[in-house]
PDB file of C-alpha atoms in Angstrom:
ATOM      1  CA  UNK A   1      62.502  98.452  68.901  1.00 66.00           C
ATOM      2  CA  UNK A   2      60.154  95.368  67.724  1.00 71.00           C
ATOM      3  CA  UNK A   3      62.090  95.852  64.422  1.00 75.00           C
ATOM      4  CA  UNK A   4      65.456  95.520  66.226  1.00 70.00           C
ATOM      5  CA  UNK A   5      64.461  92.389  68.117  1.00 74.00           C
ATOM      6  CA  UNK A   6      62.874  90.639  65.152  1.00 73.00           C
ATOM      7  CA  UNK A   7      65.978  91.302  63.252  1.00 71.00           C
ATOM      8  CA  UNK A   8      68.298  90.011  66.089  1.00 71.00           C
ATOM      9  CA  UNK A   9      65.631  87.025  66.262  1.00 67.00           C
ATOM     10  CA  UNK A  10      66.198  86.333  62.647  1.00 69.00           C
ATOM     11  CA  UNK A  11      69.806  86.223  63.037  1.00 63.00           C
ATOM     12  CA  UNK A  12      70.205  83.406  65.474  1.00 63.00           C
ATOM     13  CA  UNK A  13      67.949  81.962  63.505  1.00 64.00           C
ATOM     14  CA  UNK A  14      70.197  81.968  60.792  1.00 64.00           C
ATOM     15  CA  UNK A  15      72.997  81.189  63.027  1.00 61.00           C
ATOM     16  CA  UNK A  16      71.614  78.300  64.905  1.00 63.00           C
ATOM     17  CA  UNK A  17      70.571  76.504  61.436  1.00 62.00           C
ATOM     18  CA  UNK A  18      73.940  77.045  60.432  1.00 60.00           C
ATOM     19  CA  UNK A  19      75.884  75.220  63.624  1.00 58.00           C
ATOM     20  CA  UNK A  20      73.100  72.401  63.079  1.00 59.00           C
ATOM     21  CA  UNK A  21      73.344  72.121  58.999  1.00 62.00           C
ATOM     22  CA  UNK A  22      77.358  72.238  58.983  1.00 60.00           C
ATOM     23  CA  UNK A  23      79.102  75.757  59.271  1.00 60.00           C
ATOM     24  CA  UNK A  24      81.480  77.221  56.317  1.00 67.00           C
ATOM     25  CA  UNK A  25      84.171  77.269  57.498  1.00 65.00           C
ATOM     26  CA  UNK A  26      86.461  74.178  56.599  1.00 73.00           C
ATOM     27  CA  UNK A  27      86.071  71.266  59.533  1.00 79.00           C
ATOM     28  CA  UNK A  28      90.019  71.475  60.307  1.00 85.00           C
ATOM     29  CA  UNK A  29      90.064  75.461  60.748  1.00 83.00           C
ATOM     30  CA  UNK A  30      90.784  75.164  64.321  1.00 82.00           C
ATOM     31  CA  UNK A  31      93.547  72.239  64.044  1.00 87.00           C
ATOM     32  CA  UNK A  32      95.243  74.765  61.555  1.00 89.00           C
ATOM     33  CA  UNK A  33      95.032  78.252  62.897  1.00 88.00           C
ATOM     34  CA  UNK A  34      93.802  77.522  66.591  1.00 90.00           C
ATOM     35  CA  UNK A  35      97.068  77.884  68.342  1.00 93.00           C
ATOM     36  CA  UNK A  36      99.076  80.737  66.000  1.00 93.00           C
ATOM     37  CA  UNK A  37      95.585  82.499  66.494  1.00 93.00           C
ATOM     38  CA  UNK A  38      95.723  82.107  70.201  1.00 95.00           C
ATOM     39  CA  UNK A  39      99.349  82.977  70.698  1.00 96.00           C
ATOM     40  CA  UNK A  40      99.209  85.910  68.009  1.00 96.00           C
ATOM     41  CA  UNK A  41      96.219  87.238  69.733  1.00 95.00           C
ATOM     42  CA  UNK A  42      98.223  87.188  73.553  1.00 97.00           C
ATOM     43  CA  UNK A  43     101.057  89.007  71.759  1.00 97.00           C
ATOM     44  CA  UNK A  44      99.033  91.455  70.165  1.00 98.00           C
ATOM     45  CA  UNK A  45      97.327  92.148  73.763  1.00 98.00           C
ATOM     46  CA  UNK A  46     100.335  91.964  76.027  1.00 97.00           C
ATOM     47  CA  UNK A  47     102.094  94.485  73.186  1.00 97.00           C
ATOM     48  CA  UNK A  48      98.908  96.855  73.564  1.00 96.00           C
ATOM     49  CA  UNK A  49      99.063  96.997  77.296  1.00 94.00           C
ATOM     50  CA  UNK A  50     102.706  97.440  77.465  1.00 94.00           C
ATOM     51  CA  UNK A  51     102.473 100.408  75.297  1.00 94.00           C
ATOM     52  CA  UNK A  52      99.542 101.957  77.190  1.00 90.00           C
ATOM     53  CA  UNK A  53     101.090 100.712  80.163  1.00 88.00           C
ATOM     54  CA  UNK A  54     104.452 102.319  80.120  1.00 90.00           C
ATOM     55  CA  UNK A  55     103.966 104.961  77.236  1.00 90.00           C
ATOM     56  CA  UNK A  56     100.971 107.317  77.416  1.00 86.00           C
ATOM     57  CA  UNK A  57     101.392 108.634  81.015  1.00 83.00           C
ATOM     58  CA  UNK A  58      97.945 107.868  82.012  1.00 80.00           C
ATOM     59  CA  UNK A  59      97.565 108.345  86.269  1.00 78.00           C
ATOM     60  CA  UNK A  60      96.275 105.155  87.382  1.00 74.00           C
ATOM     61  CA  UNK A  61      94.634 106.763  90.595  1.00 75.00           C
ATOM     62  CA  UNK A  62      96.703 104.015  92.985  1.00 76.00           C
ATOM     63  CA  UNK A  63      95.869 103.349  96.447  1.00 76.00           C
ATOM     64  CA  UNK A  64      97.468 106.760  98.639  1.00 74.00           C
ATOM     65  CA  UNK A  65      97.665 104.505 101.452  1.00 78.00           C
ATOM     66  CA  UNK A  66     101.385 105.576 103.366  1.00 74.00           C
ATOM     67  CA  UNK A  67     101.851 108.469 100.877  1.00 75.00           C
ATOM     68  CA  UNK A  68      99.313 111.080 102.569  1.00 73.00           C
ATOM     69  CA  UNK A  69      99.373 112.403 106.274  1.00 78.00           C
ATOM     70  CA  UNK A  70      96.889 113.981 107.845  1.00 78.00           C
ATOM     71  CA  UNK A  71      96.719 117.582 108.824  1.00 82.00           C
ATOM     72  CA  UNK A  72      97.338 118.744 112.319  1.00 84.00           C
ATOM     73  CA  UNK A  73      94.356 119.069 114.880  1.00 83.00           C
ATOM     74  CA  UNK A  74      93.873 122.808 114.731  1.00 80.00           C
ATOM     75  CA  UNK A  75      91.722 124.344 117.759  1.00 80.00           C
ATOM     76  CA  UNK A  76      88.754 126.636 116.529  1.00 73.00           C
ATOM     77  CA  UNK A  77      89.665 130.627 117.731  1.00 71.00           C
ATOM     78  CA  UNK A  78      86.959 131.047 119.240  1.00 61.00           C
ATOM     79  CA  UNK A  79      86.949 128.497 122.059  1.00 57.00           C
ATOM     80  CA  UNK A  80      90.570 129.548 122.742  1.00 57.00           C
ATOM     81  CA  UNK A  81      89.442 132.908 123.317  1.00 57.00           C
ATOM     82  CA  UNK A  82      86.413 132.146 126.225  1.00 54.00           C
TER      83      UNK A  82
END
């Protein structure tokens, strides 16, 4: 485990000196891909979860509320007998 959290220490490290020292990716990334990411990454979700949505037949476990009744009161045979 100390290995693990020296190594994950090490990496923001890494990271952190690279936000302050100027990343590597070109300074107008965002003004060129920001939006067609953005909008390519909504249709790639909404297509996802209209497929799983309307395709694999998963039960979604929805409320029963209105759709079950309960059972009748049933007297216990013994008490009707005494």
């Amino acid at each position: 485990m100390y290995r693990f959290a020296k190594a994950a220490l090490n990496l923001s490290g890494q990271a952190t000196r690279q936000v302050r020292h100027g990343s590597t990716a070109p300074q107008n990334f965002h003004m060129k891909y920001g939006n067609g990411l953005i909008v390519g990454g909504a249709t790639f979700c909404v297509a996802v979860w209209s497929f799983v949505l309307t395709q694999t037949g998963i039960t979604w476990n929805l409320s029963p509320v209105g759709k079950l009744q309960p059972k009748p009161w049933r007297q216990a045979e013994e008490a009707e007998e005494e």
